[in-house]
Amino acid sequence: MRTRALDSFCAWLEQTPLSQAIQGAGWIVPTVQTIHILAIAAVMASALMIALRLDARFRRVIGWALPVLLATGVIMIIGEPVRSLENPVFQLKMALLASAIVVFLLPFRNRVVATLSLCLWVGIVFAGRWIAYY
Amino acid sequence: MELDALLRSLEATGVATAIRENDLLFPWVESFHVLAITLVVGSIAIVDLRLMGLASRDRAIARVASEVLPCTWAAFGVAALSGALLFSSNALTYAHNAYFLAKLSFLVLAALNMSIFHLFVGHDSESRGAKIAGGVSLALWICVVAFGRWTGFTLHATPLAS
């Protein structure tokens, strides 16, 4: 999906001082990506523990990791708006993320929900890696 | 250098050539590598935080370890295999990348830390040794992730690696 409004938003975002600062300092993106991967590691291991029914309390860990993922994700978007926002794989990733958050917030929990959640998170990790190739 | 010749012949193998030249193979193998690493690091962190006495304190160390570590080892197998495949595709470039070598060193240190812990502390104990081993392990695995990520930004033979 690419609209003129998205084009001009990306063009504006790219020119903001914050985006320029992120683009200018080469260490920021790899550092933020490292934190992003560590947070996704917390989510993946937690989703696996829940799906294997080892410990349902790991749901809280996902709750802590989500804000970290969103914050580091937003920094990466600000640094490279076109590469992310206009990328079809990124858009797919956001759709999967929205689904994963809906599943996370479901009022009931069982084995099917836990398995679905784990599968969605696997899809999110895969889509995340493929952003670089589109 | 003799090692370079060996690495070149590794790069020339059919599998390595296929991963290097096929547009889809490298990202697919990489996706499994990233997925496996998140599971390795996330699950090891559960055990490390328990060893440090910071989480799951109502469960015995031995129980947490026996529940979680089979997942860790399975994921580590996938990470090591996919990592070896990725390495083979550009062996010479990786072998001369300081960040990649640092990542491997941290992996070796993590293995050493684990061996020393098993030999001298034993995973049942709620001791100061267990706390130290857990903290060292967590720090080393964070370094493995960081230097792995940095490797992708410092390789120039594979422009898509970032």
Tab-separated table of C-alpha atoms in Angstrom:
chain	number	residue	atom	x	y	z
A	1	MET	CA	0.000	0.000	0.000
A	2	ARG	CA	1.355	3.393	-1.088
A	3	THR	CA	-0.718	6.517	-1.081
A	4	ARG	CA	0.189	10.115	-1.819
A	5	ALA	CA	-0.591	11.005	1.805
A	6	LEU	CA	1.840	8.302	3.026
A	7	ASP	CA	4.467	9.520	0.546
A	8	SER	CA	4.279	13.075	1.821
A	9	PHE	CA	4.192	11.939	5.464
A	10	CYS	CA	7.394	9.913	4.914
A	11	ALA	CA	9.020	12.837	3.091
A	12	TRP	CA	8.143	15.134	6.003
A	13	LEU	CA	9.264	12.621	8.661
A	14	GLU	CA	12.586	12.059	6.897
A	15	GLN	CA	13.366	15.784	7.112
A	16	THR	CA	12.604	16.182	10.822
A	17	PRO	CA	15.623	16.889	13.066
A	18	LEU	CA	15.008	13.637	14.996
A	19	SER	CA	15.086	11.519	11.826
A	20	GLN	CA	18.170	13.383	10.617
A	21	ALA	CA	19.877	12.721	13.957
A	22	ILE	CA	19.087	8.979	13.777
A	23	GLN	CA	20.304	8.800	10.170
A	24	GLY	CA	23.459	10.755	11.038
A	25	ALA	CA	24.595	8.638	13.986
A	26	GLY	CA	25.467	5.197	12.643
A	27	TRP	CA	25.369	3.504	16.047
A	28	ILE	CA	21.754	4.314	16.868
A	29	VAL	CA	19.976	1.878	14.498
A	30	PRO	CA	22.047	-1.236	15.372
A	31	THR	CA	21.760	-0.429	19.102
A	32	VAL	CA	18.002	0.059	18.905
A	33	GLN	CA	17.671	-3.122	16.797
A	34	THR	CA	19.617	-5.056	19.443
A	35	ILE	CA	17.191	-3.892	22.159
A	36	HIS	CA	14.285	-4.718	19.805
A	37	ILE	CA	15.608	-8.288	19.321
A	38	LEU	CA	16.174	-8.775	23.072
A	39	ALA	CA	12.586	-7.669	23.737
A	40	ILE	CA	11.297	-10.017	21.021
A	41	ALA	CA	13.346	-12.787	22.679
A	42	ALA	CA	11.432	-12.132	25.915
A	43	VAL	CA	8.121	-12.289	24.019
A	44	MET	CA	9.011	-15.449	22.062
A	45	ALA	CA	10.225	-17.386	25.092
A	46	SER	CA	7.166	-16.260	27.065
A	47	ALA	CA	4.747	-17.196	24.268
A	48	LEU	CA	6.456	-20.602	24.067
A	49	MET	CA	6.235	-21.159	27.854
A	50	ILE	CA	2.529	-20.292	27.757
A	51	ALA	CA	1.856	-22.524	24.704
A	52	LEU	CA	3.694	-25.433	26.376
A	53	ARG	CA	1.573	-24.718	29.491
A	54	LEU	CA	4.682	-24.471	31.639
A	55	ASP	CA	3.822	-21.176	33.298
A	56	ALA	CA	0.879	-18.899	32.441
A	57	ARG	CA	2.437	-16.034	34.421
A	58	PHE	CA	4.727	-15.302	31.470
A	59	ARG	CA	1.819	-13.284	30.036
A	60	ARG	CA	3.064	-10.415	32.216
A	61	VAL	CA	6.483	-10.536	30.548
A	62	ILE	CA	4.820	-10.001	27.158
A	63	GLY	CA	3.032	-7.029	28.718
A	64	TRP	CA	6.399	-5.513	29.739
A	65	ALA	CA	8.142	-6.275	26.458
A	66	LEU	CA	5.438	-4.821	24.179
A	67	PRO	CA	6.085	-1.148	25.102
A	68	VAL	CA	9.838	-1.699	24.572
A	69	LEU	CA	9.138	-3.206	21.142
A	70	LEU	CA	6.836	-0.337	20.194
A	71	ALA	CA	9.295	2.340	21.376
A	72	THR	CA	12.325	0.840	19.617
A	73	GLY	CA	10.170	0.127	16.547
A	74	VAL	CA	9.055	3.774	16.388
A	75	ILE	CA	12.698	4.943	16.544
A	76	MET	CA	13.530	2.687	13.566
A	77	ILE	CA	10.512	4.034	11.630
A	78	ILE	CA	11.549	7.639	12.306
A	79	GLY	CA	15.069	6.830	11.114
A	80	GLU	CA	13.954	5.127	7.896
A	81	PRO	CA	10.304	6.029	7.146
A	82	VAL	CA	10.193	4.971	3.492
A	83	ARG	CA	12.018	1.684	4.058
A	84	SER	CA	9.487	0.765	6.747
A	85	LEU	CA	6.104	2.454	6.319
A	86	GLU	CA	5.923	1.989	2.538
A	87	ASN	CA	7.240	-1.571	2.647
A	88	PRO	CA	4.558	-4.246	1.976
A	89	VAL	CA	6.281	-6.682	4.367
A	90	PHE	CA	6.307	-4.038	7.119
A	91	GLN	CA	2.582	-3.506	6.535
A	92	LEU	CA	2.013	-7.256	6.791
A	93	LYS	CA	4.052	-7.278	10.010
A	94	MET	CA	1.855	-4.523	11.478
A	95	ALA	CA	-1.284	-6.494	10.556
A	96	LEU	CA	0.146	-9.566	12.301
A	97	LEU	CA	1.142	-7.407	15.298
A	98	ALA	CA	-2.388	-5.984	15.554
A	99	SER	CA	-3.735	-9.568	15.512
A	100	ALA	CA	-1.217	-10.662	18.160
A	101	ILE	CA	-2.245	-7.759	20.422
A	102	VAL	CA	-5.958	-8.621	19.957
A	103	VAL	CA	-5.194	-12.255	20.861
A	104	PHE	CA	-3.130	-11.070	23.862
A	105	LEU	CA	-6.115	-9.036	25.112
A	106	LEU	CA	-8.742	-11.771	24.612
A	107	PRO	CA	-10.816	-12.246	27.778
A	108	PHE	CA	-10.354	-16.021	27.706
A	109	ARG	CA	-7.204	-18.147	27.485
A	110	ASN	CA	-6.781	-21.731	26.380
A	111	ARG	CA	-4.460	-23.941	24.382
A	112	VAL	CA	-5.817	-22.765	21.005
A	113	VAL	CA	-5.341	-19.098	21.920
A	114	ALA	CA	-1.810	-19.793	23.204
A	115	THR	CA	-0.846	-21.662	20.024
A	116	LEU	CA	-2.362	-18.967	17.805
A	117	SER	CA	-0.433	-16.325	19.741
A	118	LEU	CA	2.867	-18.207	19.311
A	119	CYS	CA	2.228	-18.634	15.557
A	120	LEU	CA	1.447	-14.927	15.135
A	121	TRP	CA	4.674	-13.973	16.925
A	122	VAL	CA	6.682	-16.352	14.712
A	123	GLY	CA	5.102	-14.643	11.692
A	124	ILE	CA	6.022	-11.231	13.141
A	125	VAL	CA	9.684	-12.263	13.573
A	126	PHE	CA	9.849	-13.622	10.014
A	127	ALA	CA	8.183	-10.538	8.518
A	128	GLY	CA	10.553	-8.351	10.550
A	129	ARG	CA	13.578	-10.014	8.973
A	130	TRP	CA	12.080	-9.786	5.453
A	131	ILE	CA	11.590	-5.992	5.657
A	132	ALA	CA	15.266	-5.698	4.710
A	133	TYR	CA	14.679	-7.558	1.435
A	134	TYR	CA	11.733	-5.584	0.004
B	1	MET	CA	46.966	-18.098	4.647
B	2	GLU	CA	45.910	-21.716	4.897
B	3	LEU	CA	42.691	-20.925	6.757
B	4	ASP	CA	41.624	-18.561	3.972
B	5	ALA	CA	42.029	-21.328	1.414
B	6	LEU	CA	39.848	-23.571	3.550
B	7	LEU	CA	37.215	-20.842	3.876
B	8	ARG	CA	37.293	-20.288	0.110
B	9	SER	CA	36.640	-23.952	-0.546
B	10	LEU	CA	33.760	-23.806	1.970
B	11	GLU	CA	32.302	-20.879	0.010
B	12	ALA	CA	32.647	-22.907	-3.200
B	13	THR	CA	30.507	-25.810	-1.969
B	14	GLY	CA	27.114	-26.307	-3.587
B	15	VAL	CA	25.125	-25.377	-0.485
B	16	ALA	CA	27.128	-22.188	0.161
B	17	THR	CA	26.864	-21.128	-3.479
B	18	ALA	CA	23.115	-21.753	-3.502
B	19	ILE	CA	22.562	-19.629	-0.367
B	20	ARG	CA	24.773	-16.853	-1.732
B	21	GLU	CA	23.289	-16.735	-5.215
B	22	ASN	CA	19.613	-17.490	-4.606
B	23	ASP	CA	17.663	-14.328	-3.725
B	24	LEU	CA	15.270	-16.121	-1.384
B	25	LEU	CA	17.474	-18.696	0.327
B	26	PHE	CA	19.615	-16.282	2.378
B	27	PRO	CA	16.644	-14.402	3.919
B	28	TRP	CA	14.829	-17.669	4.659
B	29	VAL	CA	17.807	-19.202	6.455
B	30	GLU	CA	18.329	-15.866	8.217
B	31	SER	CA	14.689	-15.810	9.366
B	32	PHE	CA	15.069	-19.215	11.017
B	33	HIS	CA	18.359	-18.035	12.546
B	34	VAL	CA	16.713	-14.966	14.107
B	35	LEU	CA	13.704	-16.965	15.315
B	36	ALA	CA	15.978	-19.589	16.897
B	37	ILE	CA	18.153	-16.944	18.555
B	38	THR	CA	15.161	-15.207	20.131
B	39	LEU	CA	14.108	-18.565	21.606
B	40	VAL	CA	17.652	-19.395	22.800
B	41	VAL	CA	18.230	-16.023	24.444
B	42	GLY	CA	14.701	-15.680	25.824
B	43	SER	CA	14.683	-19.151	27.365
B	44	ILE	CA	18.234	-18.885	28.741
B	45	ALA	CA	17.245	-15.572	30.311
B	46	ILE	CA	14.467	-17.381	32.217
B	47	VAL	CA	17.024	-19.773	33.737
B	48	ASP	CA	19.599	-16.999	34.318
B	49	LEU	CA	17.097	-14.756	36.100
B	50	ARG	CA	16.076	-17.729	38.274
B	51	LEU	CA	19.741	-18.465	39.082
B	52	MET	CA	20.170	-14.804	40.014
B	53	GLY	CA	17.120	-15.069	42.273
B	54	LEU	CA	15.307	-12.333	40.356
B	55	ALA	CA	12.383	-14.351	38.906
B	56	SER	CA	10.364	-17.593	39.395
B	57	ARG	CA	11.643	-17.741	42.978
B	58	ASP	CA	8.723	-19.972	43.993
B	59	ARG	CA	10.108	-22.718	41.743
B	60	ALA	CA	13.258	-24.740	42.359
B	61	ILE	CA	16.208	-24.003	40.077
B	62	ALA	CA	16.337	-27.659	39.000
B	63	ARG	CA	12.671	-27.589	38.008
B	64	VAL	CA	12.949	-24.363	35.986
B	65	ALA	CA	16.091	-25.687	34.290
B	66	SER	CA	14.567	-29.068	33.408
B	67	GLU	CA	11.433	-27.434	31.977
B	68	VAL	CA	13.139	-24.695	29.985
B	69	LEU	CA	16.529	-26.021	28.872
B	70	PRO	CA	15.202	-28.658	26.415
B	71	CYS	CA	13.614	-25.750	24.473
B	72	THR	CA	16.903	-23.841	24.685
B	73	TRP	CA	18.917	-26.745	23.288
B	74	ALA	CA	16.453	-27.441	20.462
B	75	ALA	CA	16.492	-23.773	19.464
B	76	PHE	CA	20.290	-23.673	19.790
B	77	GLY	CA	20.543	-26.583	17.336
B	78	VAL	CA	18.515	-24.637	14.765
B	79	ALA	CA	20.512	-21.448	15.430
B	80	ALA	CA	23.867	-23.236	15.053
B	81	LEU	CA	22.836	-25.050	11.869
B	82	SER	CA	21.319	-21.964	10.203
B	83	GLY	CA	24.281	-19.902	11.416
B	84	ALA	CA	26.735	-22.367	9.868
B	85	LEU	CA	24.837	-22.177	6.564
B	86	LEU	CA	24.872	-18.364	6.588
B	87	PHE	CA	28.581	-18.391	7.473
B	88	SER	CA	29.403	-20.796	4.638
B	89	SER	CA	27.804	-18.494	2.049
B	90	ASN	CA	30.368	-15.741	2.757
B	91	ALA	CA	32.896	-17.537	4.952
B	92	LEU	CA	35.886	-15.355	4.120
B	93	THR	CA	34.047	-12.095	4.781
B	94	TYR	CA	32.603	-13.290	8.097
B	95	ALA	CA	35.900	-14.780	9.258
B	96	HIS	CA	37.586	-11.394	8.779
B	97	ASN	CA	34.841	-9.352	10.450
B	98	ALA	CA	35.805	-8.202	13.944
B	99	TYR	CA	32.192	-8.079	15.160
B	100	PHE	CA	31.524	-11.634	13.977
B	101	LEU	CA	34.701	-12.885	15.692
B	102	ALA	CA	33.651	-11.093	18.879
B	103	LYS	CA	30.235	-12.773	18.670
B	104	LEU	CA	31.885	-16.196	18.379
B	105	SER	CA	34.157	-15.360	21.327
B	106	PHE	CA	31.139	-14.460	23.479
B	107	LEU	CA	29.530	-17.787	22.482
B	108	VAL	CA	32.665	-19.645	23.593
B	109	LEU	CA	32.704	-17.682	26.867
B	110	ALA	CA	29.014	-18.539	27.428
B	111	ALA	CA	29.850	-22.237	26.927
B	112	LEU	CA	32.804	-21.947	29.328
B	113	ASN	CA	30.650	-20.203	31.917
B	114	MET	CA	28.070	-22.987	31.666
B	115	SER	CA	30.715	-25.729	31.976
B	116	ILE	CA	32.384	-24.109	34.977
B	117	PHE	CA	28.989	-23.711	36.623
B	118	HIS	CA	28.081	-27.375	36.113
B	119	LEU	CA	31.497	-28.619	37.232
B	120	PHE	CA	31.942	-26.471	40.317
B	121	VAL	CA	28.551	-25.151	41.394
B	122	GLY	CA	25.910	-27.643	40.187
B	123	HIS	CA	22.489	-26.416	39.165
B	124	ASP	CA	20.620	-27.188	42.374
B	125	SER	CA	22.299	-24.650	44.494
B	126	GLU	CA	20.964	-21.303	45.620
B	127	SER	CA	24.473	-20.006	46.057
B	128	ARG	CA	26.478	-16.919	45.309
B	129	GLY	CA	28.175	-18.937	42.555
B	130	ALA	CA	24.797	-19.592	40.936
B	131	LYS	CA	23.932	-15.890	41.045
B	132	ILE	CA	27.242	-14.961	39.417
B	133	ALA	CA	26.939	-17.674	36.751
B	134	GLY	CA	23.415	-16.489	35.903
B	135	GLY	CA	24.458	-12.849	35.627
B	136	VAL	CA	27.525	-13.663	33.519
B	137	SER	CA	25.443	-15.862	31.214
B	138	LEU	CA	22.801	-13.171	30.696
B	139	ALA	CA	25.428	-10.517	29.944
B	140	LEU	CA	27.270	-12.802	27.495
B	141	TRP	CA	24.093	-13.669	25.574
B	142	ILE	CA	23.154	-9.996	25.300
B	143	CYS	CA	26.625	-9.432	23.799
B	144	VAL	CA	26.066	-12.328	21.348
B	145	VAL	CA	22.866	-10.641	20.095
B	146	ALA	CA	24.450	-7.171	19.946
B	147	PHE	CA	27.554	-8.275	18.045
B	148	GLY	CA	25.465	-10.482	15.766
B	149	ARG	CA	23.337	-7.488	14.852
B	150	TRP	CA	26.432	-5.341	14.344
B	151	THR	CA	27.915	-7.954	12.021
B	152	GLY	CA	25.067	-7.318	9.573
B	153	PHE	CA	25.926	-3.610	9.470
B	154	THR	CA	29.638	-4.082	8.888
B	155	LEU	CA	29.637	-6.669	6.078
B	156	HIS	CA	29.984	-5.217	2.635
B	157	ALA	CA	30.120	-8.383	0.531
B	158	THR	CA	26.385	-8.933	1.090
B	159	PRO	CA	24.753	-5.520	0.659
B	160	LEU	CA	21.360	-6.870	1.722
B	161	ALA	CA	22.620	-8.133	5.052
B	162	SER	CA	21.652	-5.016	7.017
